Coordinates of N, CA and C in Angstrom, one line a residue:
Chain A
Q7 N -14.2 -16.3 -14.8 CA -13.6 -15.5 -15.9 C -14.0 -16.0 -17.3
K8 N -14.5 -15.1 -18.2 CA -14.8 -15.6 -19.5 C -13.6 -15.9 -20.3
E9 N -13.7 -16.9 -21.2 CA -12.6 -17.2 -22.1 C -12.2 -16.1 -23.0
V10 N -13.1 -15.3 -23.4 CA -12.9 -14.1 -24.3 C -13.5 -12.9 -23.7
E11 N -12.7 -11.9 -23.5 CA -13.2 -10.6 -22.9 C -13.2 -9.5 -24.0
Q12 N -14.3 -8.8 -24.0 CA -14.4 -7.7 -25.0 C -15.2 -6.6 -24.4
D13 N -14.7 -5.4 -24.4 CA -15.4 -4.2 -23.9 C -16.7 -4.0 -24.7
P14 N -17.8 -4.0 -24.0 CA -19.1 -3.8 -24.7 C -19.3 -2.4 -25.3
G15 N -18.5 -1.4 -24.8 CA -18.8 -0.1 -25.2 C -20.0 0.5 -24.5
P16 N -20.8 1.4 -25.1 CA -20.7 1.8 -26.5 C -19.5 2.7 -26.8
L17 N -19.1 2.7 -28.0 CA -17.9 3.5 -28.4 C -18.4 4.4 -29.5
S18 N -18.2 5.8 -29.4 CA -18.6 6.7 -30.4 C -17.4 7.5 -30.8
V19 N -17.2 7.6 -32.1 CA -16.1 8.4 -32.6 C -16.6 9.2 -33.8
P20 N -15.9 10.3 -34.1 CA -16.3 11.1 -35.3 C -15.9 10.5 -36.6
E21 N -16.6 10.8 -37.6 CA -16.3 10.3 -38.9 C -14.9 10.6 -39.3
G22 N -14.2 9.6 -39.9 CA -12.8 9.9 -40.4 C -11.8 9.4 -39.3
A23 N -12.2 9.2 -38.1 CA -11.2 8.8 -37.1 C -10.8 7.4 -37.3
I24 N -9.7 7.0 -36.6 CA -9.2 5.6 -36.5 C -9.9 5.0 -35.3
V25 N -10.5 3.8 -35.6 CA -11.1 3.1 -34.5 C -10.3 1.9 -34.1
S26 N -10.2 1.7 -32.8 CA -9.4 0.5 -32.3 C -10.3 -0.3 -31.4
L27 N -10.5 -1.6 -31.8 CA -11.3 -2.5 -31.1 C -10.4 -3.7 -30.6
N28 N -10.7 -4.2 -29.4 CA -9.8 -5.2 -28.8 C -10.5 -6.3 -28.1
C29 N -9.8 -7.4 -28.0 CA -10.3 -8.6 -27.2 C -9.1 -9.2 -26.6
T30 N -9.3 -9.7 -25.4 CA -8.3 -10.5 -24.7 C -8.9 -11.9 -24.5
Y31 N -8.0 -12.9 -24.4 CA -8.5 -14.3 -24.2 C -7.6 -15.0 -23.2
S32 N -8.1 -16.1 -22.7 CA -7.3 -16.9 -21.7 C -6.9 -18.2 -22.2
N33 N -7.5 -18.7 -23.2 CA -7.2 -20.1 -23.7 C -6.0 -20.0 -24.7
S34 N -4.8 -20.5 -24.3 CA -3.6 -20.4 -25.1 C -3.7 -21.4 -26.3
A35 N -4.7 -22.2 -26.4 CA -4.9 -23.1 -27.5 C -5.5 -22.4 -28.7
F36 N -6.1 -21.3 -28.6 CA -6.7 -20.6 -29.7 C -5.6 -20.2 -30.7
Q37 N -5.9 -20.5 -32.0 CA -5.0 -20.2 -33.1 C -5.7 -19.5 -34.2
Y38 N -7.0 -19.6 -34.3 CA -7.7 -18.9 -35.4 C -8.5 -17.8 -34.8
F39 N -8.4 -16.6 -35.4 CA -9.0 -15.4 -34.9 C -9.8 -14.7 -36.0
M40 N -11.0 -14.3 -35.6 CA -11.9 -13.6 -36.5 C -12.5 -12.4 -36.0
W41 N -12.9 -11.5 -36.8 CA -13.7 -10.3 -36.5 C -15.0 -10.4 -37.4
Y42 N -16.1 -10.2 -36.7 CA -17.4 -10.2 -37.4 C -18.0 -8.8 -37.1
R43 N -18.8 -8.3 -38.1 CA -19.6 -7.1 -38.0 C -21.0 -7.5 -38.0
Q44 N -21.8 -7.0 -37.1 CA -23.2 -7.3 -37.0 C -24.0 -6.1 -36.9
Y45 N -24.8 -5.8 -38.0 CA -25.8 -4.7 -37.9 C -27.0 -5.2 -37.1
S46 N -27.8 -4.2 -36.7 CA -28.9 -4.5 -35.8 C -29.9 -5.5 -36.5
R47 N -30.2 -6.5 -35.8 CA -31.2 -7.5 -36.3 C -30.8 -8.2 -37.6
K48 N -29.5 -8.3 -37.8 CA -28.9 -9.0 -38.9 C -28.0 -10.1 -38.4
G49 N -27.5 -11.0 -39.3 CA -26.5 -12.0 -38.9 C -25.1 -11.4 -39.0
P50 N -24.2 -12.0 -38.2 CA -22.8 -11.6 -38.3 C -22.2 -11.8 -39.7
E51 N -21.3 -10.8 -40.0 CA -20.7 -10.8 -41.3 C -19.2 -10.9 -41.1
L52 N -18.5 -11.9 -41.7 CA -17.1 -12.0 -41.5 C -16.3 -10.9 -42.1
L53 N -15.5 -10.2 -41.3 CA -14.6 -9.1 -41.8 C -13.2 -9.6 -42.0
M54 N -12.6 -10.2 -41.0 CA -11.2 -10.5 -41.0 C -11.0 -11.9 -40.4
Y55 N -10.1 -12.7 -41.0 CA -9.8 -14.0 -40.5 C -8.2 -14.1 -40.5
T56 N -7.7 -14.5 -39.4 CA -6.2 -14.6 -39.3 C -5.9 -15.9 -38.5
Y57 N -4.7 -16.4 -38.9 CA -4.2 -17.6 -38.2 C -3.0 -17.3 -37.5
S58 N -2.9 -17.6 -36.2 CA -1.7 -17.4 -35.4 C -1.4 -15.9 -35.2
S59 N -0.2 -15.6 -34.9 CA 0.1 -14.2 -34.7 C 0.4 -13.4 -36.0
G60 N 0.4 -12.1 -35.8 CA 0.8 -11.3 -37.0 C -0.3 -10.3 -37.3
N61 N -0.1 -9.6 -38.4 CA -1.0 -8.6 -38.9 C -1.7 -9.0 -40.3
K62 N -2.9 -8.5 -40.5 CA -3.5 -8.7 -41.8 C -4.3 -7.5 -42.1
E63 N -4.1 -7.0 -43.4 CA -4.8 -5.8 -43.8 C -5.7 -6.1 -45.0
D64 N -6.9 -5.5 -44.9 CA -7.9 -5.6 -46.0 C -8.6 -4.3 -46.1
G65 N -8.2 -3.5 -47.1 CA -8.8 -2.2 -47.3 C -8.6 -1.3 -46.1
R66 N -9.7 -0.8 -45.5 CA -9.6 0.1 -44.3 C -9.4 -0.7 -43.0
F67 N -9.4 -2.0 -43.1 CA -9.4 -2.8 -41.9 C -8.0 -3.5 -41.7
T68 N -7.5 -3.5 -40.5 CA -6.3 -4.2 -40.1 C -6.6 -5.0 -38.8
A69 N -6.2 -6.3 -38.9 CA -6.3 -7.1 -37.7 C -5.0 -7.5 -37.2
Q70 N -4.8 -7.4 -35.9 CA -3.5 -7.8 -35.3 C -3.8 -8.9 -34.3
V71 N -2.9 -9.8 -34.2 CA -2.9 -10.9 -33.2 C -1.6 -10.9 -32.5
D72 N -1.6 -10.9 -31.2 CA -0.4 -11.0 -30.3 C -0.7 -12.2 -29.4
K73 N -0.3 -13.4 -29.8 CA -0.5 -14.6 -29.0 C 0.2 -14.6 -27.7
S74 N 1.4 -13.9 -27.6 CA 2.2 -13.9 -26.4 C 1.4 -13.2 -25.3
S75 N 0.6 -12.2 -25.7 CA -0.1 -11.4 -24.8 C -1.6 -11.8 -24.7
K76 N -2.0 -12.7 -25.6 CA -3.4 -13.2 -25.7 C -4.3 -12.0 -25.9
Y77 N -4.0 -11.2 -27.0 CA -4.6 -10.0 -27.3 C -4.8 -9.8 -28.8
I78 N -6.0 -9.5 -29.2 CA -6.2 -9.2 -30.6 C -6.9 -7.9 -30.8
S79 N -6.6 -7.3 -32.0 CA -7.1 -5.9 -32.2 C -7.7 -5.9 -33.7
L80 N -8.6 -5.0 -33.8 CA -9.1 -4.6 -35.2 C -9.1 -3.1 -35.3
F81 N -8.4 -2.6 -36.3 CA -8.3 -1.2 -36.6 C -9.1 -0.8 -37.8
I82 N -9.9 0.2 -37.7 CA -10.7 0.7 -38.8 C -10.2 2.1 -39.1
R83 N -9.6 2.3 -40.4 CA -9.2 3.6 -40.8 C -10.3 4.4 -41.5
D84 N -10.2 5.7 -41.5 CA -11.1 6.6 -42.2 C -12.6 6.1 -41.9
S85 N -12.9 6.0 -40.7 CA -14.2 5.4 -40.3 C -15.4 6.2 -41.0
Q86 N -16.4 5.4 -41.3 CA -17.6 6.0 -42.0 C -18.9 5.7 -41.2
P87 N -19.9 6.5 -41.4 CA -21.1 6.2 -40.6 C -21.7 4.8 -40.9
S88 N -21.4 4.2 -42.1 CA -21.8 2.9 -42.4 C -21.1 1.8 -41.6
D89 N -20.0 2.2 -40.9 CA -19.3 1.3 -40.0 C -20.0 1.1 -38.7
S90 N -21.0 1.9 -38.4 CA -21.7 1.8 -37.2 C -22.4 0.5 -37.1
A91 N -22.0 -0.3 -36.1 CA -22.5 -1.7 -35.9 C -21.9 -2.3 -34.6
T92 N -22.2 -3.5 -34.4 CA -21.6 -4.2 -33.3 C -20.5 -5.1 -33.9
Y93 N -19.3 -5.0 -33.3 CA -18.2 -5.8 -33.7 C -17.8 -6.9 -32.7
L94 N -17.8 -8.1 -33.3 CA -17.6 -9.3 -32.4 C -16.3 -10.0 -32.8
C95 N -15.5 -10.2 -31.8 CA -14.3 -11.1 -32.0 C -14.7 -12.5 -31.7
A96 N -14.0 -13.4 -32.4 CA -14.3 -14.8 -32.3 C -13.0 -15.6 -32.5
M97 N -12.9 -16.8 -31.9 CA -11.7 -17.5 -32.0 C -11.9 -19.0 -31.8
S98 N -11.0 -19.8 -32.3 CA -11.1 -21.3 -32.1 C -9.7 -21.9 -32.1
A99 N -9.6 -23.1 -31.5 CA -8.3 -23.7 -31.4 C -8.0 -24.5 -32.8
H100 N -9.0 -24.9 -33.4 CA -8.8 -25.7 -34.7 C -9.8 -25.2 -35.7
G101 N -9.4 -25.3 -37.0 CA -10.3 -24.9 -38.0 C -11.5 -25.7 -38.0
N102 N -12.7 -25.2 -38.3 CA -13.9 -25.9 -38.4 C -14.5 -26.4 -37.1
E103 N -14.0 -26.0 -36.0 CA -14.7 -26.3 -34.7 C -15.4 -25.1 -34.3
K104 N -16.1 -25.2 -33.1 CA -16.9 -24.1 -32.6 C -16.1 -22.9 -32.4
L105 N -16.7 -21.8 -32.5 CA -16.1 -20.5 -32.3 C -16.5 -20.0 -30.9
T106 N -15.6 -19.4 -30.2 CA -15.9 -18.7 -28.9 C -15.9 -17.2 -29.2
F107 N -17.0 -16.6 -28.9 CA -17.2 -15.2 -29.2 C -17.0 -14.3 -28.0
G108 N -16.5 -13.0 -28.2 CA -16.7 -12.0 -27.3 C -18.1 -11.5 -27.3
T109 N -18.4 -10.6 -26.3 CA -19.8 -10.1 -26.2 C -20.1 -9.1 -27.2
G110 N -19.1 -8.5 -27.9 CA -19.3 -7.5 -28.9 C -19.1 -6.1 -28.4
T111 N -18.6 -5.2 -29.3 CA -18.5 -3.8 -29.0 C -19.4 -3.0 -29.9
R112 N -20.3 -2.2 -29.3 CA -21.2 -1.4 -30.1 C -20.5 -0.1 -30.5
L113 N -20.4 0.1 -31.8 CA -19.6 1.3 -32.4 C -20.6 2.2 -33.1
T114 N -20.5 3.5 -32.8 CA -21.2 4.5 -33.6 C -20.2 5.5 -34.1
I115 N -20.3 5.7 -35.5 CA -19.5 6.7 -36.1 C -20.4 8.0 -36.3
I116 N -20.0 9.1 -35.8 CA -20.8 10.3 -35.8 C -20.4 11.1 -37.0
P117 N -21.4 11.4 -37.9 CA -21.1 12.2 -39.1 C -20.6 13.6 -38.8
Chain B
N175 N -25.4 -16.8 -56.1 CA -25.1 -17.8 -55.1 C -25.7 -17.4 -53.8
A176 N -26.8 -18.0 -53.5 CA -27.5 -17.7 -52.3 C -26.6 -18.0 -51.1
G177 N -26.8 -17.1 -50.0 CA -26.1 -17.3 -48.8 C -26.7 -18.4 -47.9
V178 N -26.4 -18.4 -46.7 CA -27.1 -19.3 -45.7 C -28.5 -18.8 -45.5
M179 N -29.4 -19.7 -45.7 CA -30.9 -19.4 -45.7 C -31.5 -19.9 -44.4
Q180 N -32.1 -19.1 -43.6 CA -32.8 -19.5 -42.4 C -34.2 -19.1 -42.5
N181 N -35.1 -20.0 -42.0 CA -36.5 -19.7 -41.9 C -37.1 -20.5 -40.8
P182 N -38.2 -19.9 -40.2 CA -38.7 -18.5 -40.5 C -37.8 -17.4 -39.9
R183 N -38.0 -16.2 -40.3 CA -37.2 -15.1 -39.8 C -37.7 -14.8 -38.4
H184 N -39.0 -14.9 -38.2 CA -39.6 -14.6 -36.9 C -40.5 -15.8 -36.5
L185 N -40.5 -16.2 -35.3 CA -41.3 -17.4 -34.9 C -41.8 -17.0 -33.5
V186 N -43.1 -17.1 -33.3 CA -43.8 -16.9 -32.0 C -44.4 -18.2 -31.6
R187 N -44.1 -18.6 -30.4 CA -44.6 -19.9 -29.8 C -45.1 -19.6 -28.4
R188 N -46.2 -20.3 -28.1 CA -46.7 -20.3 -26.7 C -45.9 -21.3 -25.9
R189 N -45.8 -21.0 -24.6 CA -45.1 -21.9 -23.7 C -45.6 -23.3 -23.9
G190 N -44.7 -24.3 -24.0 CA -45.1 -25.7 -24.1 C -45.2 -26.2 -25.5
Q191 N -45.2 -25.3 -26.5 CA -45.2 -25.7 -27.9 C -43.8 -26.1 -28.4
E192 N -43.8 -26.6 -29.6 CA -42.5 -27.0 -30.2 C -42.1 -25.9 -31.2
A193 N -40.8 -25.6 -31.3 CA -40.3 -24.7 -32.3 C -39.3 -25.5 -33.2
R194 N -39.5 -25.3 -34.5 CA -38.6 -25.9 -35.5 C -38.0 -24.8 -36.3
L195 N -36.6 -24.7 -36.3 CA -35.9 -23.7 -37.0 C -35.1 -24.4 -38.1
R196 N -35.1 -23.9 -39.3 CA -34.5 -24.5 -40.5 C -33.4 -23.7 -41.0
C197 N -32.3 -24.4 -41.5 CA -31.2 -23.8 -42.0 C -30.7 -24.5 -43.3
S198 N -30.6 -23.8 -44.4 CA -30.0 -24.4 -45.6 C -28.7 -23.7 -45.8
P199 N -27.6 -24.5 -45.8 CA -26.2 -24.0 -45.9 C -26.0 -23.5 -47.3
M200 N -24.9 -22.7 -47.4 CA -24.5 -22.3 -48.8 C -24.2 -23.5 -49.6
K201 N -24.4 -23.3 -50.9 CA -24.1 -24.4 -51.9 C -22.6 -24.8 -51.7
G202 N -22.4 -26.1 -51.6 CA -21.1 -26.7 -51.5 C -20.6 -26.7 -50.0
H203 N -21.3 -26.2 -49.1 CA -20.9 -26.3 -47.7 C -21.6 -27.5 -47.0
S204 N -20.7 -28.3 -46.3 CA -21.2 -29.5 -45.7 C -21.1 -29.4 -44.2
H205 N -20.7 -28.3 -43.6 CA -20.6 -28.2 -42.2 C -21.6 -27.1 -41.8
V206 N -22.3 -27.4 -40.7 CA -23.4 -26.5 -40.2 C -23.2 -26.3 -38.7
Y207 N -23.3 -25.1 -38.3 CA -23.2 -24.7 -36.9 C -24.4 -23.9 -36.4
W208 N -24.9 -24.2 -35.2 CA -26.0 -23.4 -34.7 C -25.5 -22.6 -33.4
Y209 N -25.9 -21.3 -33.4 CA -25.5 -20.5 -32.3 C -26.8 -19.8 -31.8
R210 N -26.7 -19.4 -30.5 CA -27.9 -18.7 -29.9 C -27.3 -17.3 -29.4
Q211 N -28.1 -16.3 -29.6 CA -27.7 -15.0 -29.1 C -28.8 -14.4 -28.3
L212 N -28.5 -14.1 -27.0 CA -29.4 -13.4 -26.1 C -29.2 -11.9 -26.2
P213 N -30.2 -11.1 -25.9 CA -30.0 -9.6 -26.0 C -28.7 -9.2 -25.2
E214 N -28.0 -8.3 -25.9 CA -26.8 -7.7 -25.3 C -25.7 -8.8 -25.0
E215 N -25.8 -9.9 -25.6 CA -24.8 -11.0 -25.3 C -24.2 -11.4 -26.7
G216 N -23.0 -12.0 -26.6 CA -22.4 -12.5 -27.8 C -23.1 -13.8 -28.2
L217 N -22.6 -14.4 -29.2 CA -23.1 -15.7 -29.7 C -22.6 -16.8 -28.9
K218 N -23.4 -17.8 -28.6 CA -23.1 -19.0 -27.8 C -23.2 -20.2 -28.7
F219 N -22.2 -21.0 -28.8 CA -22.2 -22.2 -29.6 C -23.2 -23.2 -29.1
M220 N -23.9 -23.8 -30.0 CA -24.8 -24.9 -29.6 C -24.4 -26.2 -30.1
V221 N -24.3 -26.4 -31.4 CA -24.1 -27.7 -32.0 C -23.4 -27.5 -33.4
Y222 N -22.6 -28.5 -33.7 CA -21.9 -28.6 -35.0 C -22.2 -29.9 -35.7
L223 N -22.7 -29.8 -36.9 CA -23.1 -31.0 -37.6 C -22.5 -31.1 -39.0
Q224 N -22.3 -32.3 -39.5 CA -22.1 -32.6 -40.9 C -23.2 -33.4 -41.3
K225 N -23.3 -33.7 -42.6 CA -24.4 -34.5 -43.1 C -24.6 -35.8 -42.3
E226 N -25.7 -36.0 -41.7 CA -26.1 -37.2 -41.0 C -25.3 -37.4 -39.8
N227 N -24.5 -36.5 -39.3 CA -23.6 -36.7 -38.2 C -23.6 -35.5 -37.3
I228 N -23.7 -35.7 -36.0 CA -23.5 -34.6 -35.0 C -22.0 -34.7 -34.6
I229 N -21.3 -33.6 -34.8 CA -19.8 -33.7 -34.5 C -19.5 -33.2 -33.1
D230 N -20.2 -32.1 -32.7 CA -20.0 -31.5 -31.4 C -21.3 -30.9 -30.9
E231 N -21.9 -31.4 -29.8 CA -23.1 -30.9 -29.3 C -22.9 -30.4 -27.9
S232 N -21.7 -30.0 -27.6 CA -21.3 -29.6 -26.2 C -22.0 -28.4 -25.7
G233 N -22.6 -27.6 -26.6 CA -23.3 -26.4 -26.2 C -24.8 -26.5 -26.1
M234 N -25.3 -27.7 -26.4 CA -26.7 -27.9 -26.4 C -27.2 -28.2 -25.0
P235 N -28.3 -27.6 -24.6 CA -29.0 -27.9 -23.4 C -29.3 -29.4 -23.4
K236 N -29.2 -30.1 -22.2 CA -29.4 -31.5 -22.1 C -30.8 -32.0 -22.5
E237 N -31.8 -31.1 -22.2 CA -33.1 -31.5 -22.5 C -33.8 -30.6 -23.4
R238 N -34.8 -31.0 -24.1 CA -35.7 -30.3 -25.0 C -35.1 -29.9 -26.3
F239 N -33.8 -29.8 -26.5 CA -33.2 -29.3 -27.7 C -32.6 -30.5 -28.5
S240 N -32.8 -30.5 -29.8 CA -32.1 -31.5 -30.6 C -31.8 -30.8 -32.0
A241 N -30.9 -31.4 -32.7 CA -30.6 -30.9 -34.0 C -30.2 -32.1 -35.0
E242 N -30.5 -31.8 -36.3 CA -30.2 -32.8 -37.2 C -29.8 -32.1 -38.5
F243 N -29.1 -32.9 -39.4 CA -28.7 -32.4 -40.7 C -28.8 -33.6 -41.6
P244 N -29.9 -33.9 -42.2 CA -30.1 -35.1 -42.9 C -29.4 -35.1 -44.2
K245 N -29.4 -36.2 -44.9 CA -28.7 -36.4 -46.2 C -29.3 -35.4 -47.2
E246 N -30.6 -35.3 -47.1 CA -31.3 -34.4 -48.0 C -32.1 -33.4 -47.2
G247 N -32.0 -32.1 -47.6 CA -32.8 -31.1 -46.9 C -32.0 -30.3 -46.0
P248 N -32.7 -29.3 -45.3 CA -32.0 -28.4 -44.5 C -31.7 -29.0 -43.1
S249 N -30.8 -28.3 -42.4 CA -30.6 -28.7 -41.0 C -31.7 -28.1 -40.2
I250 N -32.1 -28.9 -39.1 CA -33.2 -28.5 -38.3 C -32.8 -28.4 -36.8
L251 N -33.1 -27.3 -36.2 CA -32.9 -27.2 -34.7 C -34.3 -27.2 -34.1
R252 N -34.5 -28.2 -33.2 CA -35.9 -28.4 -32.7 C -35.8 -28.1 -31.2
I253 N -36.8 -27.4 -30.7 CA -36.9 -27.1 -29.3 C -38.3 -27.5 -28.9
Q254 N -38.3 -28.5 -28.0 CA -39.6 -29.0 -27.5 C -40.0 -28.3 -26.2
Q255 N -41.3 -28.2 -26.0 CA -41.9 -27.6 -24.8 C -41.2 -26.3 -24.5
V256 N -41.3 -25.3 -25.4 CA -40.5 -24.1 -25.2 C -40.9 -23.4 -23.9
V257 N -39.9 -22.6 -23.3 CA -40.2 -21.8 -22.2 C -39.7 -20.4 -22.5
R258 N -40.1 -19.4 -21.7 CA -39.8 -18.0 -21.9 C -38.3 -17.8 -22.1
G259 N -37.5 -18.5 -21.4 CA -36.0 -18.4 -21.5 C -35.4 -18.8 -22.8
D260 N -36.2 -19.5 -23.6 CA -35.7 -19.9 -25.0 C -35.8 -18.7 -26.0
S261 N -36.5 -17.7 -25.6 CA -36.6 -16.5 -26.5 C -35.2 -15.9 -26.8
A262 N -34.8 -15.9 -28.0 CA -33.5 -15.5 -28.4 C -33.5 -15.5 -29.9
A263 N -32.3 -15.0 -30.5 CA -32.0 -15.1 -31.9 C -31.2 -16.3 -32.1
Y264 N -31.6 -17.2 -33.0 CA -30.8 -18.4 -33.3 C -30.2 -18.3 -34.7
F265 N -28.9 -18.4 -34.7 CA -28.2 -18.2 -36.0 C -27.6 -19.5 -36.4
C266 N -27.6 -19.7 -37.7 CA -26.9 -20.9 -38.3 C -25.8 -20.4 -39.2
A267 N -24.7 -21.1 -39.2 CA -23.5 -20.8 -40.0 C -23.1 -22.0 -40.8
S268 N -22.4 -21.8 -41.9 CA -21.9 -23.0 -42.6 C -20.5 -22.7 -43.2
S269 N -19.8 -23.8 -43.4 CA -18.5 -23.7 -44.0 C -18.3 -24.9 -44.9
P270 N -17.3 -24.8 -45.9 CA -17.1 -25.9 -46.8 C -16.2 -27.0 -46.3
G271 N -15.5 -26.7 -45.2 CA -14.6 -27.8 -44.7 C -13.3 -27.2 -44.1
A272 N -12.4 -28.1 -43.9 CA -11.2 -27.8 -43.2 C -10.4 -26.7 -43.8
G273 N -9.9 -25.8 -43.0 CA -9.1 -24.7 -43.5 C -9.8 -23.7 -44.3
S274 N -11.1 -23.6 -44.1 CA -11.9 -22.8 -45.0 C -11.9 -21.3 -44.7
G275 N -11.4 -20.9 -43.5 CA -11.3 -19.5 -43.3 C -12.6 -18.8 -42.8
G276 N -13.1 -19.3 -41.8 CA -14.3 -18.6 -41.2 C -15.6 -19.1 -41.8
Y277 N -16.7 -18.8 -41.1 CA -18.0 -19.3 -41.4 C -18.8 -18.2 -42.0
T278 N -19.9 -18.6 -42.7 CA -20.9 -17.6 -43.2 C -22.1 -17.8 -42.4
F279 N -22.6 -16.7 -41.9 CA -23.8 -16.8 -41.1 C -25.1 -16.5 -41.9
G280 N -26.2 -17.0 -41.4 CA -27.5 -16.6 -41.9 C -28.0 -15.4 -41.2
S281 N -29.2 -15.0 -41.5 CA -29.8 -13.8 -40.9 C -30.5 -14.1 -39.6
G282 N -30.6 -15.4 -39.3 CA -31.2 -15.7 -38.0 C -32.7 -15.9 -37.9
T283 N -33.1 -16.6 -36.9 CA -34.5 -16.8 -36.6 C -34.7 -16.2 -35.2
R284 N -35.6 -15.3 -35.1 CA -35.9 -14.7 -33.8 C -37.1 -15.4 -33.2
L285 N -36.8 -16.1 -32.1 CA -37.9 -16.9 -31.5 C -38.4 -16.1 -30.3
T286 N -39.7 -15.9 -30.2 CA -40.3 -15.3 -29.1 C -41.3 -16.3 -28.5
V287 N -41.2 -16.5 -27.2 CA -42.1 -17.4 -26.5 C -43.0 -16.6 -25.6
V288 N -44.3 -16.7 -25.8 CA -45.2 -15.9 -25.0 C -46.0 -16.8 -24.1

């Protein structure tokens, strides 16, 4: 069993829809949770960074962490074609140590 | 403020040759991380370095791979005697230190072994 599980998709939704992306994990020591966006043949770009449980909102993006269920989510509101990319969840037990990534979900927003 | 700079962007090596990948962290960042990404897979941690120190190399293959981050100059990931299985995208990330809130990644070096 992988430490971090993420549905690879692909996921296709119409423009303007709400997108929900999720990861589950098995290591209860994880405390730092991140979402990265990666366009084709580019480096990952940090979207959201959260510590411990709770919600965090930034513009059209909302990250949720439920440590009791070992489940994290990223919501994208009013999705745009430019949101089409692969979304990677990542986590670590301590700040500044190695990140453990999910395999990524490929998202396509259909105009 | 330049981001994390990696070069070369693309590198082709024949089996048995050496590959050297370079990473210059963002200005003010003293922590460097190397990750490898195979097609259709997530990023796999390789090594974490600070200036002149290897902090965590638990993801590095035992043979042929080495990394350094000297006092002056970029961090170097070195792969000796490359094999076809080394073909992948190699990403470098940097951070300024404790509690910094996530890493900044470079655009990667795509290594192809022929």
